[in-house]
Structures are given as structure tokens and as C-alpha cells.
mmCIF file with all atom_site columns, C-alpha atoms in Angstrom:
data_model
loop_
_atom_site.group_PDB
_atom_site.id
_atom_site.type_symbol
_atom_site.label_atom_id
_atom_site.label_alt_id
_atom_site.label_comp_id
_atom_site.label_asym_id
_atom_site.label_entity_id
_atom_site.label_seq_id
_atom_site.pdbx_PDB_ins_code
_atom_site.Cartn_x
_atom_site.Cartn_y
_atom_site.Cartn_z
_atom_site.occupancy
_atom_site.B_iso_or_equiv
_atom_site.pdbx_formal_charge
_atom_site.auth_seq_id
_atom_site.auth_comp_id
_atom_site.auth_asym_id
_atom_site.auth_atom_id
_atom_site.pdbx_PDB_model_num
ATOM 1   C CA . ALA A 1 1   ? 46.475 103.046 112.483 1.00 73.00 ? 195 ALA A CA 1
ATOM 2   C CA . LYS A 1 2   ? 46.990 102.612 116.231 1.00 87.00 ? 196 LYS A CA 1
ATOM 3   C CA . SER A 1 3   ? 47.958 99.445  118.909 1.00 94.00 ? 197 SER A CA 1
ATOM 4   C CA . ALA A 1 4   ? 48.587 99.131  122.576 1.00 97.00 ? 198 ALA A CA 1
ATOM 5   C CA . TYR A 1 5   ? 50.558 96.214  124.161 1.00 97.00 ? 199 TYR A CA 1
ATOM 6   C CA . HIS A 1 6   ? 50.398 95.283  128.020 1.00 98.00 ? 200 HIS A CA 1
ATOM 7   C CA . ALA A 1 7   ? 52.428 93.043  129.127 1.00 98.00 ? 201 ALA A CA 1
ATOM 8   C CA . LEU A 1 8   ? 53.874 91.471  132.720 1.00 98.00 ? 202 LEU A CA 1
ATOM 9   C CA . ILE A 1 9   ? 57.025 89.999  132.223 1.00 98.00 ? 203 ILE A CA 1
ATOM 10  C CA . THR A 1 10  ? 58.749 87.795  134.754 1.00 98.00 ? 204 THR A CA 1
ATOM 11  C CA . GLY A 1 11  ? 62.307 86.469  134.418 1.00 98.00 ? 205 GLY A CA 1
ATOM 12  C CA . PHE A 1 12  ? 64.837 84.557  136.583 1.00 98.00 ? 206 PHE A CA 1
ATOM 13  C CA . THR A 1 13  ? 68.645 83.838  135.948 1.00 97.00 ? 207 THR A CA 1
ATOM 14  C CA . ARG A 1 14  ? 71.013 81.568  137.779 1.00 97.00 ? 208 ARG A CA 1
ATOM 15  C CA . ARG A 1 15  ? 73.952 83.352  136.796 1.00 95.00 ? 209 ARG A CA 1
ATOM 16  C CA . PHE A 1 16  ? 77.456 81.643  135.435 1.00 93.00 ? 210 PHE A CA 1
ATOM 17  C CA . ALA A 1 17  ? 78.768 79.685  138.454 1.00 95.00 ? 211 ALA A CA 1
ATOM 18  C CA . ASN A 1 18  ? 80.164 76.153  139.057 1.00 95.00 ? 212 ASN A CA 1
ATOM 19  C CA . ARG A 1 19  ? 79.966 75.526  134.768 1.00 96.00 ? 213 ARG A CA 1
ATOM 20  C CA . TRP A 1 20  ? 76.320 75.673  134.214 1.00 97.00 ? 214 TRP A CA 1
ATOM 21  C CA . GLN A 1 21  ? 73.447 78.816  134.052 1.00 98.00 ? 215 GLN A CA 1
ATOM 22  C CA . ALA A 1 22  ? 70.030 78.604  133.711 1.00 98.00 ? 216 ALA A CA 1
ATOM 23  C CA . SER A 1 23  ? 67.432 81.013  132.855 1.00 98.00 ? 217 SER A CA 1
ATOM 24  C CA . ALA A 1 24  ? 63.369 81.134  132.662 1.00 98.00 ? 218 ALA A CA 1
ATOM 25  C CA . THR A 1 25  ? 61.181 83.446  131.487 1.00 98.00 ? 219 THR A CA 1
ATOM 26  C CA . TYR A 1 26  ? 57.403 83.985  131.372 1.00 98.00 ? 220 TYR A CA 1
ATOM 27  C CA . THR A 1 27  ? 55.793 86.861  129.392 1.00 98.00 ? 221 THR A CA 1
ATOM 28  C CA . LEU A 1 28  ? 51.687 87.044  129.923 1.00 98.00 ? 222 LEU A CA 1
ATOM 29  C CA . SER A 1 29  ? 50.294 90.030  127.269 1.00 97.00 ? 223 SER A CA 1
ATOM 30  C CA . GLY A 1 30  ? 47.811 91.575  125.320 1.00 97.00 ? 224 GLY A CA 1
ATOM 31  C CA . LEU A 1 31  ? 48.522 93.409  121.849 1.00 97.00 ? 225 LEU A CA 1
ATOM 32  C CA . TRP A 1 32  ? 45.514 95.106  120.439 1.00 96.00 ? 226 TRP A CA 1
ATOM 33  C CA . ALA A 1 33  ? 45.456 97.000  117.277 1.00 92.00 ? 227 ALA A CA 1
ATOM 34  C CA . ALA A 1 34  ? 43.129 98.903  114.826 1.00 87.00 ? 228 ALA A CA 1
ATOM 35  C CA . ASP A 1 35  ? 43.828 99.109  111.262 1.00 78.00 ? 229 ASP A CA 1
ATOM 36  C CA . SER A 1 36  ? 43.883 103.047 109.403 1.00 75.00 ? 230 SER A CA 1
ATOM 37  C CA . PRO A 1 37  ? 40.283 103.827 108.220 1.00 74.00 ? 231 PRO A CA 1
ATOM 38  C CA . PRO A 1 38  ? 40.304 103.879 104.319 1.00 72.00 ? 232 PRO A CA 1
ATOM 39  C CA . PHE A 1 39  ? 41.616 106.957 101.947 1.00 73.00 ? 233 PHE A CA 1
ATOM 40  C CA . SER A 1 40  ? 39.263 108.713 99.538  1.00 75.00 ? 234 SER A CA 1
ATOM 41  C CA . GLY A 1 41  ? 41.827 110.169 97.369  1.00 78.00 ? 235 GLY A CA 1
ATOM 42  C CA . LEU A 1 42  ? 44.414 112.039 99.683  1.00 81.00 ? 236 LEU A CA 1
ATOM 43  C CA . PHE A 1 43  ? 42.054 112.302 102.595 1.00 80.00 ? 237 PHE A CA 1
ATOM 44  C CA . LEU A 1 44  ? 41.202 109.368 105.095 1.00 76.00 ? 238 LEU A CA 1
ATOM 45  C CA . VAL A 1 45  ? 37.384 108.809 105.306 1.00 73.00 ? 239 VAL A CA 1
ATOM 46  C CA . PRO A 1 46  ? 36.462 109.971 108.907 1.00 70.00 ? 240 PRO A CA 1
ATOM 47  C CA . PHE A 1 47  ? 33.823 107.146 110.005 1.00 63.00 ? 241 PHE A CA 1
ATOM 48  C CA . PRO A 1 48  ? 33.614 104.304 108.520 1.00 61.00 ? 242 PRO A CA 1
ATOM 49  C CA . THR A 1 49  ? 30.646 102.734 108.076 1.00 67.00 ? 243 THR A CA 1
ATOM 50  C CA . ALA A 1 50  ? 31.470 99.283  108.601 1.00 78.00 ? 244 ALA A CA 1
ATOM 51  C CA . PRO A 1 51  ? 33.908 97.412  110.672 1.00 79.00 ? 245 PRO A CA 1
ATOM 52  C CA . ASP A 1 52  ? 35.584 95.615  108.282 1.00 80.00 ? 246 ASP A CA 1
ATOM 53  C CA . LEU A 1 53  ? 36.590 99.101  106.039 1.00 80.00 ? 247 LEU A CA 1
ATOM 54  C CA . GLY A 1 54  ? 39.161 99.656  108.909 1.00 77.00 ? 248 GLY A CA 1
ATOM 55  C CA . GLY A 1 55  ? 39.458 101.396 112.064 1.00 79.00 ? 249 GLY A CA 1
ATOM 56  C CA . GLU A 1 56  ? 37.907 98.460  114.191 1.00 86.00 ? 250 GLU A CA 1
ATOM 57  C CA . TRP A 1 57  ? 39.509 98.097  117.550 1.00 89.00 ? 251 TRP A CA 1
ATOM 58  C CA . GLY A 1 58  ? 40.415 94.366  118.693 1.00 92.00 ? 252 GLY A CA 1
ATOM 59  C CA . LEU A 1 59  ? 42.811 91.724  119.632 1.00 93.00 ? 253 LEU A CA 1
ATOM 60  C CA . SER A 1 60  ? 46.175 91.888  116.905 1.00 92.00 ? 254 SER A CA 1
ATOM 61  C CA . GLN A 1 61  ? 46.342 89.058  114.474 1.00 87.00 ? 255 GLN A CA 1
ATOM 62  C CA . ASP A 1 62  ? 50.061 89.205  116.412 1.00 88.00 ? 256 ASP A CA 1
ATOM 63  C CA . ASP A 1 63  ? 48.583 88.710  119.795 1.00 95.00 ? 257 ASP A CA 1
ATOM 64  C CA . GLN A 1 64  ? 49.904 85.720  121.986 1.00 94.00 ? 258 GLN A CA 1
ATOM 65  C CA . ARG A 1 65  ? 48.529 85.621  125.345 1.00 95.00 ? 259 ARG A CA 1
ATOM 66  C CA . HIS A 1 66  ? 51.358 83.320  127.274 1.00 97.00 ? 260 HIS A CA 1
ATOM 67  C CA . ARG A 1 67  ? 54.957 82.744  126.281 1.00 97.00 ? 261 ARG A CA 1
ATOM 68  C CA . ALA A 1 68  ? 57.659 80.557  128.372 1.00 98.00 ? 262 ALA A CA 1
ATOM 69  C CA . VAL A 1 69  ? 61.281 79.906  127.521 1.00 98.00 ? 263 VAL A CA 1
ATOM 70  C CA . LEU A 1 70  ? 63.729 78.109  129.531 1.00 98.00 ? 264 LEU A CA 1
ATOM 71  C CA . SER A 1 71  ? 67.359 77.592  128.667 1.00 98.00 ? 265 SER A CA 1
ATOM 72  C CA . GLY A 1 72  ? 70.519 76.682  130.086 1.00 98.00 ? 266 GLY A CA 1
ATOM 73  C CA . ILE A 1 73  ? 74.374 75.991  129.278 1.00 98.00 ? 267 ILE A CA 1
ATOM 74  C CA . TRP A 1 74  ? 76.486 73.278  131.164 1.00 98.00 ? 268 TRP A CA 1
ATOM 75  C CA . GLN A 1 75  ? 80.432 73.267  130.738 1.00 97.00 ? 269 GLN A CA 1
ATOM 76  C CA . VAL A 1 76  ? 80.932 69.729  131.001 1.00 97.00 ? 270 VAL A CA 1
ATOM 77  C CA . GLY A 1 77  ? 84.769 69.738  130.856 1.00 95.00 ? 271 GLY A CA 1
ATOM 78  C CA . ARG A 1 78  ? 87.691 69.557  128.215 1.00 95.00 ? 272 ARG A CA 1
ATOM 79  C CA . GLY A 1 79  ? 86.234 71.988  125.907 1.00 95.00 ? 273 GLY A CA 1
ATOM 80  C CA . PHE A 1 80  ? 82.654 70.389  125.758 1.00 98.00 ? 274 PHE A CA 1
ATOM 81  C CA . GLN A 1 81  ? 79.363 72.285  126.183 1.00 98.00 ? 275 GLN A CA 1
ATOM 82  C CA . VAL A 1 82  ? 75.935 71.502  126.419 1.00 98.00 ? 276 VAL A CA 1
ATOM 83  C CA . SER A 1 83  ? 73.221 74.030  126.409 1.00 98.00 ? 277 SER A CA 1
ATOM 84  C CA . GLY A 1 84  ? 69.261 73.898  125.446 1.00 98.00 ? 278 GLY A CA 1
ATOM 85  C CA . LEU A 1 85  ? 66.293 76.030  125.044 1.00 98.00 ? 279 LEU A CA 1
ATOM 86  C CA . HIS A 1 86  ? 62.585 75.017  125.627 1.00 98.00 ? 280 HIS A CA 1
ATOM 87  C CA . TYR A 1 87  ? 59.736 77.329  124.097 1.00 97.00 ? 281 TYR A CA 1
ATOM 88  C CA . LEU A 1 88  ? 56.305 77.335  124.846 1.00 97.00 ? 282 LEU A CA 1
ATOM 89  C CA . GLY A 1 89  ? 53.831 79.576  123.183 1.00 96.00 ? 283 GLY A CA 1
ATOM 90  C CA . ALA A 1 90  ? 50.176 79.880  123.189 1.00 94.00 ? 284 ALA A CA 1
ATOM 91  C CA . GLY A 1 91  ? 48.735 80.213  119.907 1.00 88.00 ? 285 GLY A CA 1
ATOM 92  C CA . ARG A 1 92  ? 49.021 83.754  118.121 1.00 89.00 ? 286 ARG A CA 1
ATOM 93  C CA . ARG A 1 93  ? 45.815 84.845  116.528 1.00 89.00 ? 287 ARG A CA 1
ATOM 94  C CA . GLY A 1 94  ? 45.211 85.016  113.072 1.00 81.00 ? 288 GLY A CA 1
ATOM 95  C CA . SER A 1 95  ? 44.070 87.063  110.468 1.00 80.00 ? 289 SER A CA 1
ATOM 96  C CA . SER A 1 96  ? 40.406 85.928  108.727 1.00 78.00 ? 290 SER A CA 1
ATOM 97  C CA . ASN A 1 97  ? 38.821 86.895  105.973 1.00 79.00 ? 291 ASN A CA 1
ATOM 98  C CA . TYR A 1 98  ? 36.010 85.535  103.531 1.00 81.00 ? 292 TYR A CA 1
ATOM 99  C CA . GLY A 1 99  ? 38.257 85.078  100.766 1.00 77.00 ? 293 GLY A CA 1
ATOM 100 C CA . GLY A 1 100 ? 36.995 88.094  98.211  1.00 79.00 ? 294 GLY A CA 1
ATOM 101 C CA . ASP A 1 101 ? 36.863 91.625  97.870  1.00 81.00 ? 295 ASP A CA 1
ATOM 102 C CA . LEU A 1 102 ? 32.806 92.157  97.394  1.00 85.00 ? 296 LEU A CA 1
ATOM 103 C CA . ARG A 1 103 ? 33.460 95.815  98.217  1.00 81.00 ? 297 ARG A CA 1
ATOM 104 C CA . ASN A 1 104 ? 35.593 96.467  95.386  1.00 79.00 ? 298 ASN A CA 1
ATOM 105 C CA . THR A 1 105 ? 38.241 98.454  96.938  1.00 74.00 ? 299 THR A CA 1
ATOM 106 C CA . GLY A 1 106 ? 41.100 96.429  96.479  1.00 71.00 ? 300 GLY A CA 1
ATOM 107 C CA . SER A 1 107 ? 42.354 96.421  99.876  1.00 65.00 ? 301 SER A CA 1
ATOM 108 C CA . THR A 1 108 ? 43.292 93.724  101.867 1.00 60.00 ? 302 THR A CA 1
ATOM 109 C CA . PHE A 1 109 ? 41.227 94.780  105.436 1.00 61.00 ? 303 PHE A CA 1
ATOM 110 C CA . SER A 1 110 ? 37.933 94.790  103.308 1.00 63.00 ? 304 SER A CA 1
ATOM 111 C CA . GLY A 1 111 ? 37.876 91.043  102.249 1.00 79.00 ? 305 GLY A CA 1
ATOM 112 C CA . ARG A 1 112 ? 35.897 89.880  105.568 1.00 84.00 ? 306 ARG A CA 1
ATOM 113 C CA . LEU A 1 113 ? 32.584 90.917  104.103 1.00 87.00 ? 307 LEU A CA 1
ATOM 114 C CA . ARG A 1 114 ? 30.681 87.554  103.323 1.00 88.00 ? 308 ARG A CA 1
ATOM 115 C CA . PRO A 1 115 ? 27.633 87.220  100.511 1.00 90.00 ? 309 PRO A CA 1
ATOM 116 C CA . ASP A 1 116 ? 25.111 87.049  103.090 1.00 91.00 ? 310 ASP A CA 1
ATOM 117 C CA . GLY A 1 117 ? 25.957 90.753  104.417 1.00 88.00 ? 311 GLY A CA 1
ATOM 118 C CA . THR A 1 118 ? 27.535 89.485  107.707 1.00 90.00 ? 312 THR A CA 1
ATOM 119 C CA . ILE A 1 119 ? 31.416 90.230  108.539 1.00 89.00 ? 313 ILE A CA 1
ATOM 120 C CA . VAL A 1 120 ? 33.914 87.610  109.490 1.00 86.00 ? 314 VAL A CA 1
ATOM 121 C CA . PRO A 1 121 ? 35.159 88.588  113.024 1.00 88.00 ? 315 PRO A CA 1
ATOM 122 C CA . LEU A 1 122 ? 38.355 90.398  113.261 1.00 87.00 ? 316 LEU A CA 1
ATOM 123 C CA . ASN A 1 123 ? 41.310 88.154  113.761 1.00 88.00 ? 317 ASN A CA 1
ATOM 124 C CA . SER A 1 124 ? 38.854 85.528  114.932 1.00 81.00 ? 318 SER A CA 1
ATOM 125 C CA . PHE A 1 125 ? 40.679 82.614  115.726 1.00 79.00 ? 319 PHE A CA 1
ATOM 126 C CA . ILE A 1 126 ? 43.606 81.287  117.705 1.00 84.00 ? 320 ILE A CA 1
ATOM 127 C CA . LEU A 1 127 ? 46.710 79.197  115.866 1.00 84.00 ? 321 LEU A CA 1
ATOM 128 C CA . PRO A 1 128 ? 47.901 76.213  117.481 1.00 86.00 ? 322 PRO A CA 1
ATOM 129 C CA . TYR A 1 129 ? 50.419 76.489  120.354 1.00 90.00 ? 323 TYR A CA 1
ATOM 130 C CA . GLN A 1 130 ? 53.893 75.945  119.727 1.00 91.00 ? 324 GLN A CA 1
ATOM 131 C CA . ASN A 1 131 ? 56.160 73.720  122.147 1.00 94.00 ? 325 ASN A CA 1
ATOM 132 C CA . ARG A 1 132 ? 59.726 72.734  120.715 1.00 95.00 ? 326 ARG A CA 1
ATOM 133 C CA . THR A 1 133 ? 63.401 71.781  122.446 1.00 97.00 ? 327 THR A CA 1
ATOM 134 C CA . ASP A 1 134 ? 66.468 73.095  120.859 1.00 98.00 ? 328 ASP A CA 1
ATOM 135 C CA . LEU A 1 135 ? 69.981 71.656  121.591 1.00 98.00 ? 329 LEU A CA 1
ATOM 136 C CA . ARG A 1 136 ? 73.464 72.496  121.185 1.00 98.00 ? 330 ARG A CA 1
ATOM 137 C CA . LEU A 1 137 ? 76.567 70.736  121.495 1.00 98.00 ? 331 LEU A CA 1
ATOM 138 C CA . GLN A 1 138 ? 79.859 72.171  121.156 1.00 98.00 ? 332 GLN A CA 1
ATOM 139 C CA . GLN A 1 139 ? 83.519 70.962  121.722 1.00 98.00 ? 333 GLN A CA 1
ATOM 140 C CA . ARG A 1 140 ? 86.827 73.283  121.649 1.00 97.00 ? 334 ARG A CA 1
ATOM 141 C CA . ILE A 1 141 ? 89.626 71.418  120.321 1.00 96.00 ? 335 ILE A CA 1
ATOM 142 C CA . PRO A 1 142 ? 92.884 73.618  120.917 1.00 95.00 ? 336 PRO A CA 1
ATOM 143 C CA . LEU A 1 143 ? 95.465 73.876  118.003 1.00 94.00 ? 337 LEU A CA 1
ATOM 144 C CA . PRO A 1 144 ? 98.765 74.851  118.067 1.00 93.00 ? 338 PRO A CA 1
ATOM 145 C CA . GLY A 1 145 ? 99.721 78.616  118.970 1.00 92.00 ? 339 GLY A CA 1
ATOM 146 C CA . ARG A 1 146 ? 96.333 80.608  120.014 1.00 92.00 ? 340 ARG A CA 1
ATOM 147 C CA . LEU A 1 147 ? 94.465 78.840  117.629 1.00 95.00 ? 341 LEU A CA 1
ATOM 148 C CA . SER A 1 148 ? 91.256 76.721  118.647 1.00 96.00 ? 342 SER A CA 1
ATOM 149 C CA . ILE A 1 149 ? 87.914 75.412  116.784 1.00 97.00 ? 343 ILE A CA 1
ATOM 150 C CA . ASP A 1 150 ? 84.742 74.584  117.921 1.00 97.00 ? 344 ASP A CA 1
ATOM 151 C CA . GLY A 1 151 ? 82.764 71.562  116.623 1.00 98.00 ? 345 GLY A CA 1
ATOM 152 C CA . ILE A 1 152 ? 79.040 72.480  116.503 1.00 98.00 ? 346 ILE A CA 1
ATOM 153 C CA . VAL A 1 153 ? 76.015 70.384  116.247 1.00 98.00 ? 347 VAL A CA 1
ATOM 154 C CA . GLU A 1 154 ? 72.261 71.793  116.914 1.00 98.00 ? 348 GLU A CA 1
ATOM 155 C CA . VAL A 1 155 ? 69.248 70.328  116.711 1.00 98.00 ? 349 VAL A CA 1
ATOM 156 C CA . PHE A 1 156 ? 66.073 72.215  116.681 1.00 96.00 ? 350 PHE A CA 1
ATOM 157 C CA . ASN A 1 157 ? 62.609 70.954  117.521 1.00 95.00 ? 351 ASN A CA 1
ATOM 158 C CA . MET A 1 158 ? 64.529 67.711  119.471 1.00 97.00 ? 352 MET A CA 1
ATOM 159 C CA . PHE A 1 159 ? 61.456 65.813  120.067 1.00 95.00 ? 353 PHE A CA 1
ATOM 160 C CA . ASN A 1 160 ? 59.722 66.413  116.599 1.00 93.00 ? 354 ASN A CA 1
ATOM 161 C CA . ARG A 1 161 ? 56.649 67.758  117.644 1.00 91.00 ? 355 ARG A CA 1
ATOM 162 C CA . PRO A 1 162 ? 54.937 69.117  114.846 1.00 85.00 ? 356 PRO A CA 1
ATOM 163 C CA . ASN A 1 163 ? 54.155 72.846  115.936 1.00 82.00 ? 357 ASN A CA 1
ATOM 164 C CA . TRP A 1 164 ? 51.086 73.064  113.097 1.00 79.00 ? 358 TRP A CA 1
ATOM 165 C CA . SER A 1 165 ? 50.381 76.342  111.544 1.00 73.00 ? 359 SER A CA 1
ATOM 166 C CA . ILE A 1 166 ? 47.391 77.018  109.982 1.00 67.00 ? 360 ILE A CA 1
ATOM 167 C CA . GLY A 1 167 ? 47.552 77.229  106.046 1.00 56.00 ? 361 GLY A CA 1
ATOM 168 C CA . ASN A 1 168 ? 44.844 78.891  104.617 1.00 50.00 ? 362 ASN A CA 1
ATOM 169 C CA . GLU A 1 169 ? 42.871 81.786  106.856 1.00 54.00 ? 363 GLU A CA 1
ATOM 170 C CA . GLU A 1 170 ? 39.694 82.477  103.904 1.00 53.00 ? 364 GLU A CA 1
ATOM 171 C CA . SER A 1 171 ? 36.732 81.121  105.482 1.00 50.00 ? 365 SER A CA 1
ATOM 172 C CA . GLN A 1 172 ? 34.928 79.403  102.215 1.00 51.00 ? 366 GLN A CA 1
ATOM 173 C CA . ALA A 1 173 ? 38.002 77.465  101.503 1.00 55.00 ? 367 ALA A CA 1
ATOM 174 C CA . ALA A 1 174 ? 38.384 73.829  101.811 1.00 60.00 ? 368 ALA A CA 1
ATOM 175 C CA . GLN A 1 175 ? 41.422 74.064  104.369 1.00 60.00 ? 369 GLN A CA 1
ATOM 176 C CA . TYR A 1 176 ? 39.977 76.781  106.393 1.00 58.00 ? 370 TYR A CA 1
ATOM 177 C CA . LEU A 1 177 ? 41.236 76.094  109.899 1.00 57.00 ? 371 LEU A CA 1
ATOM 178 C CA . GLN A 1 178 ? 42.878 72.838  109.121 1.00 64.00 ? 372 GLN A CA 1
ATOM 179 C CA . HIS A 1 179 ? 46.569 71.773  109.979 1.00 64.00 ? 373 HIS A CA 1
ATOM 180 C CA . THR A 1 180 ? 48.006 71.977  106.976 1.00 63.00 ? 374 THR A CA 1
ATOM 181 C CA . ASN A 1 181 ? 52.109 72.723  107.637 1.00 67.00 ? 375 ASN A CA 1
ATOM 182 C CA . ALA A 1 182 ? 54.327 72.154  110.376 1.00 75.00 ? 376 ALA A CA 1
ATOM 183 C CA . GLN A 1 183 ? 57.767 72.642  111.460 1.00 80.00 ? 377 GLN A CA 1
ATOM 184 C CA . TYR A 1 184 ? 59.715 69.276  111.930 1.00 87.00 ? 378 TYR A CA 1
ATOM 185 C CA . ARG A 1 185 ? 63.231 68.313  113.375 1.00 94.00 ? 379 ARG A CA 1
ATOM 186 C CA . SER A 1 186 ? 66.231 69.812  111.816 1.00 96.00 ? 380 SER A CA 1
ATOM 187 C CA . ALA A 1 187 ? 69.828 70.002  112.583 1.00 97.00 ? 381 ALA A CA 1
ATOM 188 C CA . GLN A 1 188 ? 72.919 71.878  111.216 1.00 98.00 ? 382 GLN A CA 1
ATOM 189 C CA . VAL A 1 189 ? 76.460 70.794  111.875 1.00 98.00 ? 383 VAL A CA 1
ATOM 190 C CA . GLY A 1 190 ? 79.190 74.188  111.763 1.00 97.00 ? 384 GLY A CA 1
ATOM 191 C CA . PHE A 1 191 ? 82.250 75.105  112.838 1.00 96.00 ? 385 PHE A CA 1
ATOM 192 C CA . ARG A 1 192 ? 84.190 77.933  114.356 1.00 96.00 ? 386 ARG A CA 1
ATOM 193 C CA . LEU A 1 193 ? 87.603 79.019  114.163 1.00 96.00 ? 387 LEU A CA 1
ATOM 194 C CA . MET A 1 194 ? 89.448 81.707  116.770 1.00 94.00 ? 388 MET A CA 1
ATOM 195 C CA . PHE A 1 195 ? 92.613 82.906  116.551 1.00 92.00 ? 389 PHE A CA 1
#
């Protein structure tokens, strides 16, 4: 198998001063890949006769064209800290298949052949974009001696954006390309003891 990744990665950081810091990154990228050609016994089949039998060069199922992240930390005072992160990502490409192994190879890459002889295009659909904001609140409480305890509350996907994914990648299935599950708001509470 082979792959190639090309990207322009940019970033801006405002270093910690006056009790706050911030950073922003943006990535424009492309990821191409090809599966290995099939084996016959211990030997590679050098020239597959159909693109769904391996070796087809195209955008990878993990290709994500745009990605932006903003983050910041603010030391409010008296041991109280607020930090947050906002993530915005274009949808990744998803692998797709017909849902059967009409070539009877037992391999996952051969599942793109349809009964009518056409082939499901390689990584042919793009998953929905992701957009979420995470927040963290932290309070440091000094204890006797060198001890202190941090109380921490974190909220993930604070604005409860659904951030859909695709639950079924088989082209003949009833749920093909339908929004079937999502990431919803969640939270956790914790503490850290320092000594």
C-alpha cells in the first residue's frame, strides 16, 4: 500500500501574559492512498484487472480538507481558571461498498462491485462537518502545607451541536448516507490533588 499527504499548516499563538493566552491553527490538506494489490498465495497479483481489486489511487477515507482549532486560557484570579477550545472540521471522506463480496475473495476491498457490473466509486462520499466547543472550569484550593486541590468541571460540545456521522456505508442499505448517530453534549467532574 502507499499514501501521500500534502498540507499547509498555519498557526498563531499569543503566549501566556497578563493572565491569558490564545492560539489558532488552520490546516488545508489532502490525503491520497492506494490499497495493496491482492495476493495469490504468497505472491502479489501485479496487474489487477479491476479498480476494486486493490491498487486504485485516490483520496483516502481519512482525507479531511479543512480543519480549524481555536483555544484559550484565562487565569481569572484567586486560583480560578477558564479554558476553552473550538473545533471546526470539514467532513472526512468515508469508504463505501456495495455490501456484498460478489467476487468471493473474502477481502474488504472487493466489496465495491455491484450486481450490474458497475463499481462503487472509491471513498465516494463526505461525512458531515464537525463543529463543537469545549469548556473547562478549574478552581485551585490551597490546603495546609504544600498541598492543594483543583476542582475541575469540563463540558464537551457545550452548545449541543449534533455533529452527525454516517452509520452505514453500504450502498444498498436503507440507511445509506442517512444521519444515524451523533456526538451530543457531555460533561465530567473531577479533582486533582497536588502535594
